[in-house]
Structures are given as C-alpha cells and as structure tokens.
PDB file of C-alpha atoms in Angstrom:
ATOM      1  CA  MET A  26     -54.116  28.790 -75.459  1.00 44.00           C
ATOM      2  CA  ASP A  27     -49.632  30.198 -75.675  1.00 45.00           C
ATOM      3  CA  ARG A  28     -50.578  33.341 -76.072  1.00 42.00           C
ATOM      4  CA  ILE A  29     -52.749  33.360 -72.946  1.00 40.00           C
ATOM      5  CA  ALA A  30     -49.914  31.832 -71.183  1.00 42.00           C
ATOM      6  CA  SER A  31     -47.223  34.341 -71.898  1.00 43.00           C
ATOM      7  CA  ALA A  32     -49.591  36.917 -71.122  1.00 42.00           C
ATOM      8  CA  THR A  33     -49.284  39.974 -68.885  1.00 44.00           C
ATOM      9  CA  PHE A  34     -52.003  42.436 -67.829  1.00 40.00           C
ATOM     10  CA  SER A  35     -52.164  45.056 -64.974  1.00 45.00           C
ATOM     11  CA  CYS A  36     -54.293  44.188 -61.877  1.00 43.00           C
ATOM     12  CA  PRO A  37     -56.590  46.802 -59.823  1.00 46.00           C
ATOM     13  CA  ALA A  38     -54.097  48.783 -57.622  1.00 46.00           C
ATOM     14  CA  ILE A  39     -54.471  48.067 -54.057  1.00 43.00           C
ATOM     15  CA  SER A  40     -51.409  50.224 -52.654  1.00 47.00           C
ATOM     16  CA  MET A  41     -49.606  50.048 -55.363  1.00 45.00           C
ATOM     17  CA  PRO A  42     -49.465  49.026 -58.832  1.00 47.00           C
ATOM     18  CA  ARG A  43     -47.889  45.915 -59.853  1.00 47.00           C
ATOM     19  CA  VAL A  44     -47.738  43.479 -62.922  1.00 43.00           C
ATOM     20  CA  CYS A  45     -48.907  39.670 -62.447  1.00 44.00           C
ATOM     21  CA  ARG A  46     -48.491  36.802 -64.449  1.00 47.00           C
ATOM     22  CA  VAL A  47     -51.362  34.327 -65.595  1.00 41.00           C
ATOM     23  CA  ASN A  48     -51.031  30.918 -63.917  1.00 45.00           C
ATOM     24  CA  PRO A  49     -53.398  29.017 -66.638  1.00 43.00           C
ATOM     25  CA  PHE A  50     -52.031  25.653 -64.788  1.00 41.00           C
ATOM     26  CA  GLY A  51     -53.017  26.631 -61.434  1.00 43.00           C
ATOM     27  CA  LEU A  52     -49.710  25.584 -60.563  1.00 41.00           C
ATOM     28  CA  ASN A  53     -48.161  27.295 -56.974  1.00 46.00           C
ATOM     29  CA  ILE A  54     -45.142  29.089 -58.277  1.00 44.00           C
ATOM     30  CA  ASN A  55     -42.311  29.872 -56.489  1.00 49.00           C
ATOM     31  CA  THR A  56     -40.803  33.048 -57.087  1.00 46.00           C
ATOM     32  CA  ASN A  57     -37.985  33.153 -54.640  1.00 49.00           C
ATOM     33  CA  HIS A  58     -35.258  31.822 -56.741  1.00 45.00           C
ATOM     34  CA  ARG A  59     -32.711  31.098 -53.594  1.00 43.00           C
ATOM     35  CA  LYS A  60     -34.977  28.605 -52.778  1.00 46.00           C
ATOM     36  CA  ARG A  61     -35.937  27.269 -56.121  1.00 46.00           C
ATOM     37  CA  PHE A  62     -32.489  25.961 -56.521  1.00 42.00           C
ATOM     38  CA  SER A  63     -31.088  25.132 -53.272  1.00 49.00           C
ATOM     39  CA  CYS A  64     -32.494  21.282 -53.696  1.00 49.00           C
ATOM     40  CA  PRO A  65     -30.834  20.515 -56.981  1.00 53.00           C
ATOM     41  CA  ILE A  66     -27.514  21.760 -55.647  1.00 50.00           C
ATOM     42  CA  ALA A  67     -28.203  19.625 -52.465  1.00 52.00           C
ATOM     43  CA  VAL A  68     -28.649  16.981 -54.351  1.00 54.00           C
ATOM     44  CA  ALA A  69     -25.847  16.845 -56.811  1.00 56.00           C
ATOM     45  CA  SER A  70     -23.849  17.747 -53.593  1.00 66.00           C
ATOM     46  CA  GLY A  71     -24.796  14.826 -51.775  1.00 65.00           C
ATOM     47  CA  GLU A  72     -24.087  12.779 -54.856  1.00 67.00           C
ATOM     48  CA  THR A  73     -20.537  13.607 -54.983  1.00 72.00           C
ATOM     49  CA  THR A  74     -20.164  13.177 -51.815  1.00 75.00           C
ATOM     50  CA  ALA A  75     -21.355   9.283 -52.170  1.00 69.00           C
ATOM     51  CA  ARG A  76     -19.301   9.083 -55.045  1.00 70.00           C
ATOM     52  CA  VAL A  77     -16.246   9.448 -52.953  1.00 68.00           C
ATOM     53  CA  VAL A  78     -17.568   7.276 -50.090  1.00 72.00           C
ATOM     54  CA  ASP A  79     -17.913   4.743 -52.367  1.00 76.00           C
ATOM     55  CA  ASN A  80     -14.372   4.962 -54.227  1.00 84.00           C
ATOM     56  CA  GLU A  81     -12.854   5.121 -50.231  1.00 88.00           C
ATOM     57  CA  LEU A  82     -15.044   2.210 -49.752  1.00 91.00           C
ATOM     58  CA  ASP A  83     -13.721   0.544 -52.938  1.00 92.00           C
ATOM     59  CA  LEU A  84      -9.691   1.485 -52.563  1.00 94.00           C
ATOM     60  CA  GLU A  85      -9.824   0.091 -49.013  1.00 95.00           C
ATOM     61  CA  HIS A  86     -11.180  -3.508 -50.114  1.00 96.00           C
ATOM     62  CA  LYS A  87      -8.509  -3.269 -53.597  1.00 96.00           C
ATOM     63  CA  LYS A  88      -5.935  -2.245 -50.478  1.00 97.00           C
ATOM     64  CA  HIS A  89      -7.325  -5.587 -48.493  1.00 97.00           C
ATOM     65  CA  ASP A  90      -7.030  -7.722 -50.843  1.00 97.00           C
ATOM     66  CA  LEU A  91      -3.244  -7.098 -51.919  1.00 98.00           C
ATOM     67  CA  LEU A  92      -2.208  -7.721 -48.136  1.00 98.00           C
ATOM     68  CA  ARG A  93      -4.288 -10.815 -47.852  1.00 97.00           C
ATOM     69  CA  ALA A  94      -2.643 -11.788 -51.733  1.00 97.00           C
ATOM     70  CA  VAL A  95       0.936 -11.337 -49.925  1.00 97.00           C
ATOM     71  CA  GLN A  96       0.306 -12.578 -46.426  1.00 94.00           C
ATOM     72  CA  ASP A  97       1.508 -15.918 -46.925  1.00 93.00           C
ATOM     73  CA  THR A  98       4.439 -15.162 -49.037  1.00 97.00           C
ATOM     74  CA  GLN A  99       6.905 -14.810 -46.147  1.00 96.00           C
ATOM     75  CA  ARG A 100       7.552 -11.148 -47.220  1.00 97.00           C
ATOM     76  CA  GLY A 101       8.146 -12.931 -50.745  1.00 97.00           C
ATOM     77  CA  LEU A 102      10.462 -15.488 -50.145  1.00 97.00           C
ATOM     78  CA  THR A 103       7.985 -17.858 -50.695  1.00 97.00           C
ATOM     79  CA  ALA A 104       5.986 -16.767 -53.381  1.00 97.00           C
ATOM     80  CA  THR A 105       4.894 -18.770 -56.680  1.00 96.00           C
ATOM     81  CA  SER A 106       4.977 -17.793 -60.129  1.00 96.00           C
ATOM     82  CA  ASP A 107       0.617 -17.480 -59.721  1.00 97.00           C
ATOM     83  CA  GLN A 108       0.851 -15.620 -56.662  1.00 97.00           C
ATOM     84  CA  ARG A 109       3.482 -13.253 -58.235  1.00 96.00           C
ATOM     85  CA  SER A 110       0.724 -12.522 -61.146  1.00 97.00           C
ATOM     86  CA  ILE A 111      -2.240 -12.062 -58.493  1.00 97.00           C
ATOM     87  CA  ILE A 112      -0.056  -9.542 -56.634  1.00 98.00           C
ATOM     88  CA  GLU A 113       0.837  -8.163 -59.294  1.00 97.00           C
ATOM     89  CA  GLU A 114      -2.806  -7.665 -60.626  1.00 97.00           C
ATOM     90  CA  ALA A 115      -3.696  -6.618 -57.615  1.00 97.00           C
ATOM     91  CA  LEU A 116      -0.800  -3.829 -57.128  1.00 96.00           C
ATOM     92  CA  VAL A 117      -1.364  -2.333 -60.279  1.00 96.00           C
ATOM     93  CA  THR A 118      -5.468  -2.011 -59.366  1.00 96.00           C
ATOM     94  CA  VAL A 119      -4.247   0.025 -55.842  1.00 96.00           C
ATOM     95  CA  GLU A 120      -1.801   2.175 -58.069  1.00 95.00           C
ATOM     96  CA  GLY A 121      -4.383   3.170 -60.095  1.00 92.00           C
ATOM     97  CA  PHE A 122      -6.767   4.918 -57.361  1.00 90.00           C
ATOM     98  CA  ASN A 123      -3.758   8.096 -57.120  1.00 81.00           C
ATOM     99  CA  GLY A 124      -2.033   7.710 -60.286  1.00 72.00           C
ATOM    100  CA  GLY A 125      -0.648  11.007 -61.446  1.00 71.00           C
ATOM    101  CA  GLU A 126      -1.007  12.794 -58.057  1.00 84.00           C
ATOM    102  CA  GLU A 127       2.238  14.296 -57.237  1.00 90.00           C
ATOM    103  CA  ILE A 128       3.967  12.673 -54.069  1.00 91.00           C
ATOM    104  CA  ASP A 129       3.379  14.046 -51.081  1.00 93.00           C
ATOM    105  CA  LEU A 130       6.551  14.168 -48.725  1.00 95.00           C
ATOM    106  CA  VAL A 131       4.471  15.219 -45.685  1.00 94.00           C
ATOM    107  CA  LYS A 132       2.561  12.251 -46.189  1.00 95.00           C
ATOM    108  CA  LEU A 133       5.996  10.247 -46.925  1.00 97.00           C
ATOM    109  CA  ASP A 134       7.834  11.158 -44.084  1.00 97.00           C
ATOM    110  CA  GLY A 135       8.055   8.322 -40.883  1.00 97.00           C
ATOM    111  CA  THR A 136       8.865   4.750 -40.692  1.00 98.00           C
ATOM    112  CA  TRP A 137       7.316   2.386 -42.948  1.00 98.00           C
ATOM    113  CA  ARG A 138       7.174  -1.981 -42.673  1.00 98.00           C
ATOM    114  CA  LEU A 139       7.453  -4.247 -45.366  1.00 98.00           C
ATOM    115  CA  GLN A 140       5.059  -6.786 -46.234  1.00 98.00           C
ATOM    116  CA  TYR A 141       6.649  -7.971 -49.337  1.00 98.00           C
ATOM    117  CA  THR A 142       9.107  -7.512 -51.830  1.00 97.00           C
ATOM    118  CA  SER A 143      10.068  -9.478 -55.223  1.00 96.00           C
ATOM    119  CA  ALA A 144      14.061  -7.619 -55.036  1.00 95.00           C
ATOM    120  CA  PRO A 145      16.464  -9.551 -55.471  1.00 94.00           C
ATOM    121  CA  ASP A 146      18.848  -8.064 -53.239  1.00 91.00           C
ATOM    122  CA  VAL A 147      16.101  -8.163 -50.269  1.00 94.00           C
ATOM    123  CA  VAL A 148      14.731 -11.756 -51.034  1.00 96.00           C
ATOM    124  CA  VAL A 149      18.608 -12.976 -50.861  1.00 95.00           C
ATOM    125  CA  LEU A 150      18.874 -12.149 -47.275  1.00 94.00           C
ATOM    126  CA  PHE A 151      15.080 -14.378 -46.378  1.00 96.00           C
ATOM    127  CA  GLU A 152      16.915 -16.881 -48.136  1.00 96.00           C
ATOM    128  CA  ALA A 153      19.974 -16.797 -46.161  1.00 95.00           C
ATOM    129  CA  ALA A 154      18.093 -16.776 -42.978  1.00 94.00           C
ATOM    130  CA  SER A 155      16.176 -19.521 -44.152  1.00 95.00           C
ATOM    131  CA  ARG A 156      19.351 -21.709 -45.088  1.00 94.00           C
ATOM    132  CA  LEU A 157      21.623 -20.701 -42.233  1.00 92.00           C
ATOM    133  CA  PRO A 158      19.956 -21.880 -38.595  1.00 89.00           C
ATOM    134  CA  PHE A 159      22.809 -19.326 -37.091  1.00 90.00           C
ATOM    135  CA  PHE A 160      21.190 -16.324 -38.734  1.00 92.00           C
ATOM    136  CA  GLN A 161      17.791 -14.387 -38.891  1.00 94.00           C
ATOM    137  CA  VAL A 162      16.409 -11.624 -39.852  1.00 95.00           C
ATOM    138  CA  GLY A 163      14.003 -10.009 -39.030  1.00 95.00           C
ATOM    139  CA  GLN A 164      11.764  -6.204 -39.641  1.00 96.00           C
ATOM    140  CA  VAL A 165      12.702  -4.761 -42.325  1.00 97.00           C
ATOM    141  CA  PHE A 166      11.826  -0.702 -42.383  1.00 98.00           C
ATOM    142  CA  GLN A 167      12.085   2.394 -45.085  1.00 97.00           C
ATOM    143  CA  LYS A 168      12.234   5.421 -42.849  1.00 98.00           C
ATOM    144  CA  PHE A 169      12.201   8.431 -44.681  1.00 98.00           C
ATOM    145  CA  GLU A 170      13.291  12.135 -43.422  1.00 97.00           C
ATOM    146  CA  CYS A 171      11.563  14.527 -45.453  1.00 95.00           C
ATOM    147  CA  ARG A 172       8.617  16.567 -43.770  1.00 89.00           C
ATOM    148  CA  ASP A 173      10.373  20.048 -43.806  1.00 88.00           C
ATOM    149  CA  ARG A 174      11.161  19.388 -47.169  1.00 90.00           C
ATOM    150  CA  SER A 175      10.101  19.686 -50.976  1.00 88.00           C
ATOM    151  CA  ASP A 176      12.778  18.479 -53.393  1.00 91.00           C
ATOM    152  CA  GLY A 177      14.110  15.838 -51.558  1.00 95.00           C
ATOM    153  CA  GLY A 178      15.323  13.897 -48.376  1.00 97.00           C
ATOM    154  CA  ILE A 179      16.677  11.115 -46.606  1.00 97.00           C
ATOM    155  CA  ILE A 180      16.036   7.566 -46.757  1.00 97.00           C
ATOM    156  CA  ARG A 181      17.438   4.999 -44.374  1.00 97.00           C
ATOM    157  CA  ASN A 182      17.176   1.367 -45.332  1.00 96.00           C
ATOM    158  CA  VAL A 183      16.623  -0.482 -42.475  1.00 97.00           C
ATOM    159  CA  VAL A 184      17.290  -4.140 -41.440  1.00 96.00           C
ATOM    160  CA  GLN A 185      17.267  -5.608 -38.169  1.00 95.00           C
ATOM    161  CA  TRP A 186      19.323  -8.992 -38.142  1.00 93.00           C
ATOM    162  CA  SER A 187      20.486 -11.606 -35.594  1.00 93.00           C
ATOM    163  CA  LEU A 188      22.658 -13.976 -34.405  1.00 91.00           C
ATOM    164  CA  PRO A 189      20.791 -16.230 -32.109  1.00 86.00           C
ATOM    165  CA  SER A 190      24.081 -17.428 -30.018  1.00 82.00           C
ATOM    166  CA  LEU A 191      24.975 -14.626 -29.605  1.00 86.00           C
ATOM    167  CA  LEU A 192      22.773 -11.831 -30.271  1.00 87.00           C
ATOM    168  CA  GLU A 193      19.129 -11.210 -28.871  1.00 86.00           C
ATOM    169  CA  GLU A 194      16.219 -12.826 -31.174  1.00 84.00           C
ATOM    170  CA  GLN A 195      15.235 -11.199 -34.358  1.00 78.00           C
ATOM    171  CA  GLU A 196      16.456  -7.372 -33.560  1.00 84.00           C
ATOM    172  CA  GLY A 197      20.191  -8.385 -31.870  1.00 90.00           C
ATOM    173  CA  ALA A 198      21.477  -5.903 -34.121  1.00 92.00           C
ATOM    174  CA  THR A 199      20.614  -2.722 -36.736  1.00 95.00           C
ATOM    175  CA  LEU A 200      21.498  -2.295 -40.518  1.00 95.00           C
ATOM    176  CA  VAL A 201      21.358   0.700 -42.102  1.00 96.00           C
ATOM    177  CA  VAL A 202      21.693   1.774 -45.851  1.00 95.00           C
ATOM    178  CA  THR A 203      21.778   5.402 -46.095  1.00 96.00           C
ATOM    179  CA  ALA A 204      20.571   7.371 -48.668  1.00 95.00           C
ATOM    180  CA  LYS A 205      19.885  10.878 -49.800  1.00 96.00           C
ATOM    181  CA  PHE A 206      16.999  11.040 -52.150  1.00 96.00           C
ATOM    182  CA  ASP A 207      15.926  13.609 -54.760  1.00 96.00           C
ATOM    183  CA  LYS A 208      12.812  14.467 -56.516  1.00 94.00           C
ATOM    184  CA  VAL A 209      12.824  14.251 -60.425  1.00 93.00           C
ATOM    185  CA  CYS A 210       9.355  14.488 -61.483  1.00 90.00           C
ATOM    186  CA  SER A 211       6.046  13.872 -59.698  1.00 88.00           C
ATOM    187  CA  ARG A 212       6.461  10.162 -58.587  1.00 92.00           C
ATOM    188  CA  ASN A 213      10.202   9.623 -59.061  1.00 94.00           C
ATOM    189  CA  ILE A 214      13.134   9.969 -56.570  1.00 96.00           C
ATOM    190  CA  TYR A 215      16.658   9.600 -57.183  1.00 95.00           C
ATOM    191  CA  LEU A 216      18.742   7.367 -54.793  1.00 94.00           C
ATOM    192  CA  GLN A 217      22.262   8.640 -53.778  1.00 94.00           C
ATOM    193  CA  PHE A 218      23.711   5.902 -51.392  1.00 92.00           C
ATOM    194  CA  GLU A 219      26.171   7.386 -48.645  1.00 93.00           C
ATOM    195  CA  GLU A 220      26.898   4.882 -46.096  1.00 93.00           C
ATOM    196  CA  ILE A 221      26.061   1.260 -44.765  1.00 94.00           C
ATOM    197  CA  SER A 222      26.186   0.963 -40.930  1.00 95.00           C
ATOM    198  CA  VAL A 223      25.860  -1.480 -38.070  1.00 93.00           C
ATOM    199  CA  ARG A 224      24.253  -0.204 -34.878  1.00 91.00           C
ATOM    200  CA  ASN A 225      22.171  -0.936 -31.857  1.00 88.00           C
ATOM    201  CA  ILE A 226      23.773  -3.995 -31.051  1.00 89.00           C
ATOM    202  CA  ASN A 227      21.913  -6.607 -28.201  1.00 88.00           C
ATOM    203  CA  ILE A 228      24.166  -9.426 -27.394  1.00 84.00           C
ATOM    204  CA  ASN A 229      22.074 -12.206 -25.510  1.00 79.00           C
ATOM    205  CA  GLU A 230      21.296 -13.208 -21.910  1.00 77.00           C
ATOM    206  CA  GLN A 231      24.022 -16.116 -22.390  1.00 78.00           C
ATOM    207  CA  LEU A 232      26.524 -13.862 -23.869  1.00 75.00           C
ATOM    208  CA  GLN A 233      26.444 -10.781 -20.921  1.00 74.00           C
ATOM    209  CA  ALA A 234      26.646 -13.781 -18.406  1.00 75.00           C
ATOM    210  CA  LEU A 235      30.134 -14.957 -19.807  1.00 73.00           C
ATOM    211  CA  ILE A 236      31.147 -11.187 -20.050  1.00 70.00           C
ATOM    212  CA  ALA A 237      29.985 -10.618 -16.389  1.00 67.00           C
ATOM    213  CA  PRO A 238      29.092 -13.042 -14.434  1.00 67.00           C
ATOM    214  CA  ALA A 239      25.953 -12.035 -11.894  1.00 54.00           C
ATOM    215  CA  ILE A 240      27.076 -13.932  -9.515  1.00 50.00           C
ATOM    216  CA  LEU A 241      30.238 -12.231  -9.480  1.00 51.00           C
ATOM    217  CA  PRO A 242      31.349  -8.471  -8.850  1.00 57.00           C
ATOM    218  CA  ARG A 243      31.061  -6.765 -11.861  1.00 56.00           C
ATOM    219  CA  SER A 244      34.577  -5.016 -12.833  1.00 63.00           C
ATOM    220  CA  PHE A 245      34.981  -1.586 -14.254  1.00 65.00           C
ATOM    221  CA  LEU A 246      36.652  -3.458 -17.598  1.00 70.00           C
ATOM    222  CA  SER A 247      33.617  -5.886 -18.041  1.00 68.00           C
ATOM    223  CA  LEU A 248      31.233  -2.780 -17.449  1.00 70.00           C
ATOM    224  CA  GLN A 249      32.760  -0.804 -19.903  1.00 72.00           C
ATOM    225  CA  LEU A 250      32.612  -3.905 -22.646  1.00 71.00           C
ATOM    226  CA  LEU A 251      29.352  -4.395 -22.133  1.00 68.00           C
ATOM    227  CA  GLN A 252      29.178  -0.410 -22.567  1.00 74.00           C
ATOM    228  CA  PHE A 253      31.037  -0.499 -25.864  1.00 69.00           C
ATOM    229  CA  ILE A 254      29.054  -3.262 -27.873  1.00 72.00           C
ATOM    230  CA  ARG A 255      25.667  -1.786 -26.777  1.00 73.00           C
ATOM    231  CA  THR A 256      26.923   1.530 -28.720  1.00 77.00           C
ATOM    232  CA  PHE A 257      28.939   0.134 -30.907  1.00 76.00           C
ATOM    233  CA  LYS A 258      28.336   1.151 -34.744  1.00 82.00           C
ATOM    234  CA  ALA A 259      30.411   0.318 -37.399  1.00 86.00           C
ATOM    235  CA  GLN A 260      30.287   3.183 -40.560  1.00 85.00           C
ATOM    236  CA  ILE A 261      30.751   2.147 -43.894  1.00 87.00           C
ATOM    237  CA  PRO A 262      30.955   5.459 -46.646  1.00 86.00           C
ATOM    238  CA  VAL A 263      29.711   4.112 -50.158  1.00 82.00           C
ATOM    239  CA  THR A 264      29.963   7.813 -51.339  1.00 71.00           C
ATOM    240  CA  ALA A 265      32.058   8.389 -54.578  1.00 61.00           C
ATOM    241  CA  THR A 266      35.671   8.787 -53.734  1.00 58.00           C
ATOM    242  CA  SER A 267      36.886  10.213 -56.821  1.00 56.00           C
ATOM    243  CA  PRO A 268      36.170  13.851 -58.525  1.00 55.00           C
ATOM    244  CA  GLY A 269      33.745  13.454 -61.529  1.00 56.00           C
ATOM    245  CA  ARG A 270      32.428  10.318 -60.226  1.00 57.00           C
ATOM    246  CA  ARG A 271      28.748   9.581 -58.868  1.00 59.00           C
ATOM    247  CA  SER A 272      27.829   7.941 -55.845  1.00 61.00           C
ATOM    248  CA  VAL A 273      26.477   4.756 -56.447  1.00 71.00           C
ATOM    249  CA  GLY A 274      22.674   4.961 -56.306  1.00 80.00           C
ATOM    250  CA  GLY A 275      19.327   3.987 -58.450  1.00 89.00           C
ATOM    251  CA  LEU A 276      15.992   5.300 -59.580  1.00 93.00           C
ATOM    252  CA  TYR A 277      12.475   4.248 -57.529  1.00 95.00           C
ATOM    253  CA  TYR A 278       9.313   4.896 -58.210  1.00 95.00           C
ATOM    254  CA  LEU A 279       6.756   5.995 -55.510  1.00 96.00           C
ATOM    255  CA  SER A 280       3.623   4.450 -57.383  1.00 94.00           C
ATOM    256  CA  TYR A 281       0.754   4.696 -54.727  1.00 96.00           C
ATOM    257  CA  LEU A 282       1.062   6.546 -50.854  1.00 95.00           C
ATOM    258  CA  ASP A 283      -1.863   7.377 -48.752  1.00 95.00           C
ATOM    259  CA  ASN A 284      -1.558   7.893 -44.725  1.00 94.00           C
ATOM    260  CA  ASN A 285      -0.992   3.709 -44.556  1.00 96.00           C
ATOM    261  CA  MET A 286       0.231   2.056 -47.201  1.00 97.00           C
ATOM    262  CA  LEU A 287       3.241   2.705 -49.521  1.00 97.00           C
ATOM    263  CA  LEU A 288       4.174   0.875 -53.250  1.00 97.00           C
ATOM    264  CA  GLY A 289       7.432   1.433 -54.904  1.00 96.00           C
ATOM    265  CA  ARG A 290       9.126   0.030 -57.824  1.00 95.00           C
ATOM    266  CA  SER A 291      12.627  -0.611 -58.239  1.00 93.00           C
ATOM    267  CA  VAL A 292      13.310   1.188 -61.941  1.00 89.00           C
ATOM    268  CA  GLY A 293      14.619  -1.683 -64.095  1.00 82.00           C
ATOM    269  CA  GLY A 294      13.317  -4.578 -63.181  1.00 75.00           C
ATOM    270  CA  GLY A 295      14.698  -4.318 -59.473  1.00 82.00           C
ATOM    271  CA  GLY A 296      11.366  -5.503 -57.810  1.00 94.00           C
ATOM    272  CA  VAL A 297       8.353  -4.341 -56.122  1.00 97.00           C
ATOM    273  CA  PHE A 298       8.091  -3.398 -52.801  1.00 97.00           C
ATOM    274  CA  VAL A 299       4.703  -2.956 -50.452  1.00 98.00           C
ATOM    275  CA  PHE A 300       5.128  -1.156 -47.099  1.00 98.00           C
ATOM    276  CA  THR A 301       2.446   0.134 -44.668  1.00 98.00           C
ATOM    277  CA  LYS A 302       2.640   2.655 -41.780  1.00 98.00           C
ATOM    278  CA  SER A 303       4.454   1.744 -38.950  1.00 97.00           C
ATOM    279  CA  GLN A 304       5.664   3.565 -35.231  1.00 95.00           C
ATOM    280  CA  PRO A 305       8.160   5.349 -35.481  1.00 93.00           C
ATOM    281  CA  LEU A 306      11.876   4.013 -35.296  1.00 90.00           C
ATOM    282  CA  GLU A 307      14.553   4.973 -33.213  1.00 86.00           C
ATOM    283  CA  LEU A 308      18.214   4.456 -34.819  1.00 78.00           C
TER     284      LEU A 308
END
C-alpha cells in the first residue's frame, strides 16, 4: 500500500504531458498552498487576540479591585493594618501586568489625582485637617511635564488647601512643591526639589465683603488689595546654596503606568501612591 501511495505514473497526454499522483484514499487534496495554510494562521491569530482581550479584561478587574480597596480609607488616613495588607496585595497584582516595561514619558505627562497613599509626609496633612477645624485639605495631585523629553522633566506635587474662615472651601489656596526629575533606569526617577510655593489664593465672600463692601463704592485701594491677594505667590527655593552640595531629593519608583492609572513607590520606605488620571490642572 505504501508503494502504491507514493508511486507516480505518466497520464495520457490530452493537451500537454503532466505528472499525476495517486490518491489511494479518495481524498480531495487542495494543491493551493496559500489557501491550505490560511486557516491555521487565522486560528492562531484569533487565539492571540482572544488572549490579549482576556488579559486586558483581567487587568481592568484587578485595577477595579485596587480602587475599591482604597475607597473607604480617606486616601490612606483611616486605613487599618488589615486594609493596608489587602491594598498592598492588590497593588502588587496590578504592578505585575507591566513589570519590567520602560516608563513611557508621553503617557506619564499630565495630571494625576491621588486616591491613596501610605507616605507619612502626606498622611500627616490629612491628620492635621481631621484634627484642626480651621484647616482643610482638598485634592492632591502630581503633575508631570515631560511630553517632549526622553530623559526626565518636571514634577509638581500639588495640594489644594483652605482655612474656611478666610478662604474658599477646599480650594482656598494651592501649595506646590516643584522638582526636576531624571530617569536613572527604566522605572526609577530621581527627584531634585527646587521650590515650594503658595499660590491661587481665593478668599471667601465674607472676607471680600470686609475688604470691599458691596454696598459701598469700591476704592482703588480696596480693589488693588483684592487683586494682590488673588495674584499673590510666595516662593521658597529649596535648592542647594553651597557649591558641591546636592539639592534635597529622593528616588521614586514608578511601578505601574497606563492611560488612567499610575502607581508609585518612594524608595527607602517612604510609602506607596495610587493615582488616577485627572483633567489638566492649570497653575
């Protein structure tokens, strides 16, 4: 049978001679090789696409689990040890989805809103606001300016705060800590702090009425005072003043980044950060 299956013979010529191959099992053999191999390729491509879709759905579920874990902690202020353990586990799970990939500075560029942190220097602000009735902390952001860079850029840590008896609720004033950052490897950036400033002061209606009563003609002096308060900006440089001394800084590990979530770790035990993408912030 094997000899018959592999044998070849010359067919009677009709228009030109040709060589025929015996098909002992009566199978319809398609000699068009392009068509014959198109199906396996299509199947393989479909399986790859299905795996990518499954991974993306799994990632979105894990990100949702992380945000759900942090939502009742008041951005980390009231997190218990059990909650911190759950958050850390969820955070590590999300980090594993693009671990090892280099940070895309174009994707990093923009404004990110803080959802959770365990960093003591940020949590202390939330603690102060919870204890002091005259002090409020509003939204906290990180603003990266690095779209046209490949090696670093500028980062601004932004805290909106208020003294309700004098300023507008939540957004009475803005504290901005500005630093330069350089990429030191695929995911680590080194921050060198340059300046601390207070700006965007918005006094409340009661104080405005005290400075320039609505029922009286506003004098040039009162209008100038209101304008001065609105445009006031206090700046304190934090760069090194002595030659050879390095500016205050620190290493920041960007452990996860996509179009709508940023996770970071302050190297040296400074805490973890969970951010989501926000609308552009004008300073």
